[in-house]
Short mmCIF file of C-alpha atoms and ligand atoms in Angstrom, two decimals:
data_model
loop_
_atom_site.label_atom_id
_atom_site.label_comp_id
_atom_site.label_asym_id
_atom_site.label_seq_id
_atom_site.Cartn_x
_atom_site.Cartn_y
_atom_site.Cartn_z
CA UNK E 933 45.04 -52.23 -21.14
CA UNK E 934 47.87 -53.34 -23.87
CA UNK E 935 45.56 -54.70 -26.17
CA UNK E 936 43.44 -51.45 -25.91
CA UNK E 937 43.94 -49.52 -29.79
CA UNK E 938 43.96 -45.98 -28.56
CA UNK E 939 42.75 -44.04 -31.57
CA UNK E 940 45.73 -41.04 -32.02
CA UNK E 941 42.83 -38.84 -33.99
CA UNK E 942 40.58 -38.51 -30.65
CA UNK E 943 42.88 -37.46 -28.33
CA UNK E 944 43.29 -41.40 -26.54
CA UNK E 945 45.84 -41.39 -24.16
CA UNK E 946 44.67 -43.65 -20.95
CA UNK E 947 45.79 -42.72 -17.63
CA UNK E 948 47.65 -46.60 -15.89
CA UNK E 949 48.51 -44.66 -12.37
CA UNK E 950 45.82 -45.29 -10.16
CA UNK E 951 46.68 -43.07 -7.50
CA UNK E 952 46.48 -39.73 -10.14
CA UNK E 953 43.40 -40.85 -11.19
CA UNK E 954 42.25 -40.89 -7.59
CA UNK E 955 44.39 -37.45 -6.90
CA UNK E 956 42.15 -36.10 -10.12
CA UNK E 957 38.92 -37.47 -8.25
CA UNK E 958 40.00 -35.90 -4.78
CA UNK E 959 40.78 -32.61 -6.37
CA UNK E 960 37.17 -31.84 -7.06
CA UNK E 961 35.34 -30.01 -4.06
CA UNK E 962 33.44 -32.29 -1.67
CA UNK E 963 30.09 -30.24 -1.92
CA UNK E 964 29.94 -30.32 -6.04
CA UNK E 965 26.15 -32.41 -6.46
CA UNK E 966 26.34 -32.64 -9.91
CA UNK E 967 29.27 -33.38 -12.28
CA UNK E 968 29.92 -33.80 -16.25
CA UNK E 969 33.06 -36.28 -17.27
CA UNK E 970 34.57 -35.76 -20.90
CA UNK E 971 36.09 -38.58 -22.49
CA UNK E 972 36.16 -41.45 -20.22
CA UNK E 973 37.28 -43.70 -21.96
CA UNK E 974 37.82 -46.86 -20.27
CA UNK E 975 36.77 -45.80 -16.97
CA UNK E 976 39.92 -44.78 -14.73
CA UNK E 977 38.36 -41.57 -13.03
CA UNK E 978 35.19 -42.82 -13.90
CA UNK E 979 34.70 -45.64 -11.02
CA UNK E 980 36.01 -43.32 -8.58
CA UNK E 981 33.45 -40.93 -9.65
CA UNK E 982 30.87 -43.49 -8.99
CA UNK E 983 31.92 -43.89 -5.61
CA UNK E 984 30.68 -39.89 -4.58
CA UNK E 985 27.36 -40.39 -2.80
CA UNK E 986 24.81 -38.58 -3.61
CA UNK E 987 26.76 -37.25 -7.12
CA UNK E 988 24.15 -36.48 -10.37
CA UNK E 989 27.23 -37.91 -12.32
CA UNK E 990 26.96 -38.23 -16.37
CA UNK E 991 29.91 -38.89 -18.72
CA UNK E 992 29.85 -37.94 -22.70
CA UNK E 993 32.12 -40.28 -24.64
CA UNK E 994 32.93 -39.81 -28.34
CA UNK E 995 34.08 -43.04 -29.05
CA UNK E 996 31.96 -45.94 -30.04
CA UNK E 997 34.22 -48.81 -28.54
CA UNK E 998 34.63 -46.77 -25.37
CA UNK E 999 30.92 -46.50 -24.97
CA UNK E 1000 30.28 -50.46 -25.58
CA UNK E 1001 33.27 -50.70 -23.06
CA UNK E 1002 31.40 -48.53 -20.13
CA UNK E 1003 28.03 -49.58 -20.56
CA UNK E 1004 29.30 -53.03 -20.18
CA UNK E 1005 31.29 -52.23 -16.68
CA UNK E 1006 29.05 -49.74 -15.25
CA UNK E 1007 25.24 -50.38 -16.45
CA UNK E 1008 24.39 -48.02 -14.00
CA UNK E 1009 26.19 -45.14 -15.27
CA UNK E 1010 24.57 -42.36 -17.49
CA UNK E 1011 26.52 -42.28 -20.40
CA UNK E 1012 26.24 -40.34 -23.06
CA UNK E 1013 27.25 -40.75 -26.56
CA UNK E 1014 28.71 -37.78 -28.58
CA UNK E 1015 30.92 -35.14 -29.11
CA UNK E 1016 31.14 -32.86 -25.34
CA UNK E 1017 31.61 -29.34 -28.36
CA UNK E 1018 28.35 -30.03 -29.65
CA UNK E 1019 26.48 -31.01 -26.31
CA UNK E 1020 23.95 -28.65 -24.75
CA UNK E 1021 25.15 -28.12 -21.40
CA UNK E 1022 22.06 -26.72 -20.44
CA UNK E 1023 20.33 -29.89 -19.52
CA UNK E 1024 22.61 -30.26 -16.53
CA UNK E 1025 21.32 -29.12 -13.17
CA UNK E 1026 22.86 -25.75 -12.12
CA UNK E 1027 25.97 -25.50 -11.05
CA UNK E 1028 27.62 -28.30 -12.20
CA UNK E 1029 31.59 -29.50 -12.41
CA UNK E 1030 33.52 -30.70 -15.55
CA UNK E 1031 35.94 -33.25 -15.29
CA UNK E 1032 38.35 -35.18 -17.18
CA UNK E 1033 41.57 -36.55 -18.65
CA UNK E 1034 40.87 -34.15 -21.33
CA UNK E 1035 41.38 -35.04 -25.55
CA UNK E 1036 44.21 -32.92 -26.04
CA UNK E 1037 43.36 -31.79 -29.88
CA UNK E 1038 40.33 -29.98 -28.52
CA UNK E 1039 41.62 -28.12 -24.96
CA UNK E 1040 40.95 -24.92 -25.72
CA UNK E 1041 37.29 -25.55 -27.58
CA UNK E 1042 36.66 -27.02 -24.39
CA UNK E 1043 37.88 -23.98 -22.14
CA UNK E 1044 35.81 -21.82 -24.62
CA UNK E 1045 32.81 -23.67 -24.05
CA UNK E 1046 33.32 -23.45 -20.74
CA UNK E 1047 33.39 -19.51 -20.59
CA UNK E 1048 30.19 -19.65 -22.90
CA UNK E 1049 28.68 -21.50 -20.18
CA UNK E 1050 30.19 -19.91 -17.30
CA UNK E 1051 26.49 -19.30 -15.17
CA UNK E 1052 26.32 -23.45 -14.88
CA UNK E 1053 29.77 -24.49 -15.09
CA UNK E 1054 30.88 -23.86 -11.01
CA UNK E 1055 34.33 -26.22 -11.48
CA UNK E 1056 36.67 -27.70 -13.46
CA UNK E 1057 38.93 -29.69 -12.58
CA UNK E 1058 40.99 -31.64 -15.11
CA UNK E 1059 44.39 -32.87 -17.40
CA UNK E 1060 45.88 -30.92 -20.19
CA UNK E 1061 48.79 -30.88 -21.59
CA UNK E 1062 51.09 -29.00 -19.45
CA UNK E 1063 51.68 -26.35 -21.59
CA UNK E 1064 47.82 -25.55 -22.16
CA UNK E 1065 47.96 -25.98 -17.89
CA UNK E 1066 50.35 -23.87 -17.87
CA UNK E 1067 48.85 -21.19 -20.19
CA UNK E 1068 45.65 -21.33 -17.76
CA UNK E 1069 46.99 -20.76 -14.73
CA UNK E 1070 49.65 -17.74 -15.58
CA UNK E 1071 49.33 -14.49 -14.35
CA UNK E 1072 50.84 -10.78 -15.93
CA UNK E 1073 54.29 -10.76 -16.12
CA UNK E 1074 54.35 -14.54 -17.12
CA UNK E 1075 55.52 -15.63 -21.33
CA UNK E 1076 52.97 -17.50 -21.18
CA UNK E 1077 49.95 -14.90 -19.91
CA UNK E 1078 47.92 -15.01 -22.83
CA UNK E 1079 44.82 -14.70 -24.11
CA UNK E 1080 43.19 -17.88 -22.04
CA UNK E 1081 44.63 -16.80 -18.76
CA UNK E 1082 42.92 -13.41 -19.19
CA UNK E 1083 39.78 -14.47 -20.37
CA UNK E 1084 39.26 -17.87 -17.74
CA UNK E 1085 40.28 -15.38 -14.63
CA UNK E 1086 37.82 -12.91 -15.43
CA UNK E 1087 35.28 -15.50 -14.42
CA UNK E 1088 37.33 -18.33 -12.45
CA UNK E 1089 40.22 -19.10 -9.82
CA UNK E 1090 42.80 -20.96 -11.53
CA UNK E 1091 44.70 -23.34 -9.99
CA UNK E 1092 47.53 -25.56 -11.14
CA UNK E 1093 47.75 -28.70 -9.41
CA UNK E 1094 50.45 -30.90 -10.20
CA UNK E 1095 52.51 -32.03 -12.87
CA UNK E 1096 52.05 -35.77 -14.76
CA UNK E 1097 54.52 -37.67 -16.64
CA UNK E 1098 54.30 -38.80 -19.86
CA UNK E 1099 55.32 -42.20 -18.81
CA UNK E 1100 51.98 -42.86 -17.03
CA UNK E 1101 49.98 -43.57 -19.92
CA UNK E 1102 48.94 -45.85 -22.35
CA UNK E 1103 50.27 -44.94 -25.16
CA UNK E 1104 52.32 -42.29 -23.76
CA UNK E 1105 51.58 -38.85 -24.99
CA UNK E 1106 54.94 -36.46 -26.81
CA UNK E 1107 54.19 -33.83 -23.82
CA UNK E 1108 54.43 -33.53 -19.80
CA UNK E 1109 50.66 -33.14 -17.97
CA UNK E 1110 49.37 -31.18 -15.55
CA UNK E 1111 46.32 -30.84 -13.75
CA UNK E 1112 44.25 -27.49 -13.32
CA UNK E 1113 41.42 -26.23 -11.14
CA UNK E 1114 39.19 -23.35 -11.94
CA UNK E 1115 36.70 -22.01 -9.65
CA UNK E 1116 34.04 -19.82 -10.73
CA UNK E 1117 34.67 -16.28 -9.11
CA UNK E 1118 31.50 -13.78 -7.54
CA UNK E 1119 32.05 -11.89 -11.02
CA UNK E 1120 28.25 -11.89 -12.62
CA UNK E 1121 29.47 -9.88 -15.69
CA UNK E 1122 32.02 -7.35 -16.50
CA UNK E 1123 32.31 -4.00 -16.00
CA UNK E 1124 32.81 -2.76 -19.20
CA UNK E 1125 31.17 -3.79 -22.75
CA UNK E 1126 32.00 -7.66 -22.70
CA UNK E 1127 32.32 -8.16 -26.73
CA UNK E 1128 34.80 -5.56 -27.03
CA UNK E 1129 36.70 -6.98 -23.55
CA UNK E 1130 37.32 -10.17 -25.65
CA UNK E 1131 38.35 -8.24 -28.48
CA UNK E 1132 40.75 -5.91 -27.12
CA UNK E 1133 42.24 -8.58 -25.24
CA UNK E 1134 42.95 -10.78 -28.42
CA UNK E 1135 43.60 -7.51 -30.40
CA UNK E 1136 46.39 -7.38 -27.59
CA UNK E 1137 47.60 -10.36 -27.29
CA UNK E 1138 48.18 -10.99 -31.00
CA UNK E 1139 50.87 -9.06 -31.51
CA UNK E 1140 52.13 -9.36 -27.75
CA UNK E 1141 55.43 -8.21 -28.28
CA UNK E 1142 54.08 -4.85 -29.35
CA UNK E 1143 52.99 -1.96 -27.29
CA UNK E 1144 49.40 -1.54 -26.60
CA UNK E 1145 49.60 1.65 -28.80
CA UNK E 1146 50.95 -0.94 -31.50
CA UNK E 1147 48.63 -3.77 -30.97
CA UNK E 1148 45.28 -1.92 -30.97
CA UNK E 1149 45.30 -0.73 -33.72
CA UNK E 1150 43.36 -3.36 -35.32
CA UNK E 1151 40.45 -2.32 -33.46
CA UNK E 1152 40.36 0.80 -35.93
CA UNK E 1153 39.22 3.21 -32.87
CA UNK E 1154 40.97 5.67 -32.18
CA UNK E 1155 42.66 5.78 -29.04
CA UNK E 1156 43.22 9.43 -27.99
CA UNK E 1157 41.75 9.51 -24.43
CA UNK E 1158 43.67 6.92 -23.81
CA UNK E 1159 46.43 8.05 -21.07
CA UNK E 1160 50.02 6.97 -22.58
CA UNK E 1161 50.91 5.14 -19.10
CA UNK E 1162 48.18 2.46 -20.42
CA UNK E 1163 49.77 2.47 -24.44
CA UNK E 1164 53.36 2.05 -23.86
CA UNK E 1165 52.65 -1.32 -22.17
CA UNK E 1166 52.19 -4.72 -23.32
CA UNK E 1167 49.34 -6.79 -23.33
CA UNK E 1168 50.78 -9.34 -20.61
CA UNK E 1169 51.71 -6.83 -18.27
CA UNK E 1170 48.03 -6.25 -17.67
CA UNK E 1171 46.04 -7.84 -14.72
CA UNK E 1172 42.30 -8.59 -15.77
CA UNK E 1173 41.28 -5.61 -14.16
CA UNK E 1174 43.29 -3.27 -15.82
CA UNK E 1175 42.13 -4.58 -19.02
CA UNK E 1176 38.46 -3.62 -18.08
CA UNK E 1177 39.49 -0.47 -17.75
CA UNK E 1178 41.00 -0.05 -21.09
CA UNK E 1179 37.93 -1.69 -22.25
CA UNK E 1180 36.14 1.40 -20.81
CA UNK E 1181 38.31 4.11 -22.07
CA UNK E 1182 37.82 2.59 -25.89
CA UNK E 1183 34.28 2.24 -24.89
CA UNK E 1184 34.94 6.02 -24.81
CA UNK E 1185 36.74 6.57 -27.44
CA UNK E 1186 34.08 5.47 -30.29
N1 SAH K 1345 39.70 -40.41 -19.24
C1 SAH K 1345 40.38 -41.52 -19.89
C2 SAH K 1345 40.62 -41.26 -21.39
C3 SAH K 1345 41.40 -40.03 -21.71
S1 SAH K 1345 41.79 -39.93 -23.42
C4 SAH K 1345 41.68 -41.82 -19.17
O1 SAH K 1345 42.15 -40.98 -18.41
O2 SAH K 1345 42.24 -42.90 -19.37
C5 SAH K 1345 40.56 -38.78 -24.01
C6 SAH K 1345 39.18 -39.39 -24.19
O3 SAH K 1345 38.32 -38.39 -24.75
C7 SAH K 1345 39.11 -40.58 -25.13
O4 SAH K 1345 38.35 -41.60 -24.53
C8 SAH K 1345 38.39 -40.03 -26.39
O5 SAH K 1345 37.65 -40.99 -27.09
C9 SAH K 1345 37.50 -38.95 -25.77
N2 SAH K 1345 37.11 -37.87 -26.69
C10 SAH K 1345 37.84 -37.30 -27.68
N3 SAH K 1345 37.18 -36.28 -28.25
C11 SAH K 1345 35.99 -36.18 -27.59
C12 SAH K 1345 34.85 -35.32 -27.73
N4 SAH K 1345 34.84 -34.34 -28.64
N5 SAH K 1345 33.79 -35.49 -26.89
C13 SAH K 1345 33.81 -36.47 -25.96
N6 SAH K 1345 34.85 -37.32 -25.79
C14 SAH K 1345 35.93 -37.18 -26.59
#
């Protein structure tokens, strides 16, 4: 592993603790059939992947040296080579899972992509840093509720795991770990128009230290059938379903 040259730009930070990669592995739920890992790497959660019976498993790898390295140790393995952003997820059989020691630089492009895809993606289960974990898994009330948290529990449980150390990897990342779980909820679609859900909630969250009233503004709609108990709070004092139903009252409002 020392005289692996993790490349800084991608995101390489390889996991040396065996018994988290197999903690990642056993976090994933027993009756997923098909499953999607991003960045492999050099295989740690990867051969314990292999191990699932009866698992569709594919892995898309970015990195060139990484790929020789796999296809090398585990000619049996699917892998394929690219960038996951740019990856039609579509070819996967539906429902699949997503897991991974994920490339920092891109978590939240992934989590996006995710939500895009949120009819076929059933799971995730994965690393992040641990404030990105951390930011996932909060609920109102919380500094750091934002607008992730609102947006991934409007179509997933979120779960956070467990906490990693830095010192656990190769080379050792500035930041603490932690690994997540999200669970795709029985939420088809919203109740409320979806495109302007997203936008309130970022219109909100921008400017989080100021009231609704404040904040929502930048939607330019006016907001006079809106009742005041709604506009004198802040964005991360709502729950998810209290922002659909400020969604609907704008909805109104047009
Ligand atoms: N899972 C391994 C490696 C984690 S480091 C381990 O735990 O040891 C993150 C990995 O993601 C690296 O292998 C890096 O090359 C890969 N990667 C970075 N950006 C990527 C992208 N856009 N698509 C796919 N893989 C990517």
């Amino acid at each position: 592993m020392t005289e692996v040259r993790a490349k800084k730009f991608l995101g390489q930070h390889f996991l040396t603790d065996e018994s988290i990669a197999q903690r990642i592995v056993e976090s994933l739920s027993p009756d997923v059939k098909c499953a999607l890992e991003i960045g492999p790497g050099m295989g740690v959660l990867t051969k314990y992947l292999m191990q699932h019976e009866g698992l569709d498993f594919h892995v898309v790898e970015i990195d060139r040296e990484s790929v020789a390295y796999l296809h090398g140790h585990y000619p049996t393995l699917d892998v394929i080579e690219g960038d996951f952003l740019k990856y039609d997820l579509s070819v996967f059989s539906s429902p699949f899972a997503i897991i991974g020691n994920f490339p920092y630089n891109i978590s939240s492009q992934i989590l996006f992509k995710v939500l895009d895809n949120r009819d076929h993606v059933h799971e995730v289960v994965g690393m992040f840093q641990k404030e990105v974990a951390e930011r996932v898994a909060a609920g109102p009330g919380s500094k750091t509720y934002g607008i992730l948290s609102v947006l991934l529990a409007a179509f997933y449980r979120t779960e956070y795991l467990f906490t990693v150390h830095e010192h656990v990897f190769n080379p050792p990342p500035k930041v603490k770990s932690a690994v997540i779980r999200l669970t795709r909820n029985e939420v088809a679609e919203l109740d409320c128009d979806e495109k302007l859900f997203v936008q309130t909630v970022k219109a909100g969250f921008n400017q989080r230290r100021k009231t609704l009233r404040n904040a929502l503004r930048q939607l330019n709609i006016p907001l006079d059938g809106i009742p005041d108990t709604f506009l004198v709070k802040r964005a991360e004092q709502l729950s998810v379903d209290e922002f659909v139903t400020l969604t609907k009252m704008i909805q109104e409002c047009r």
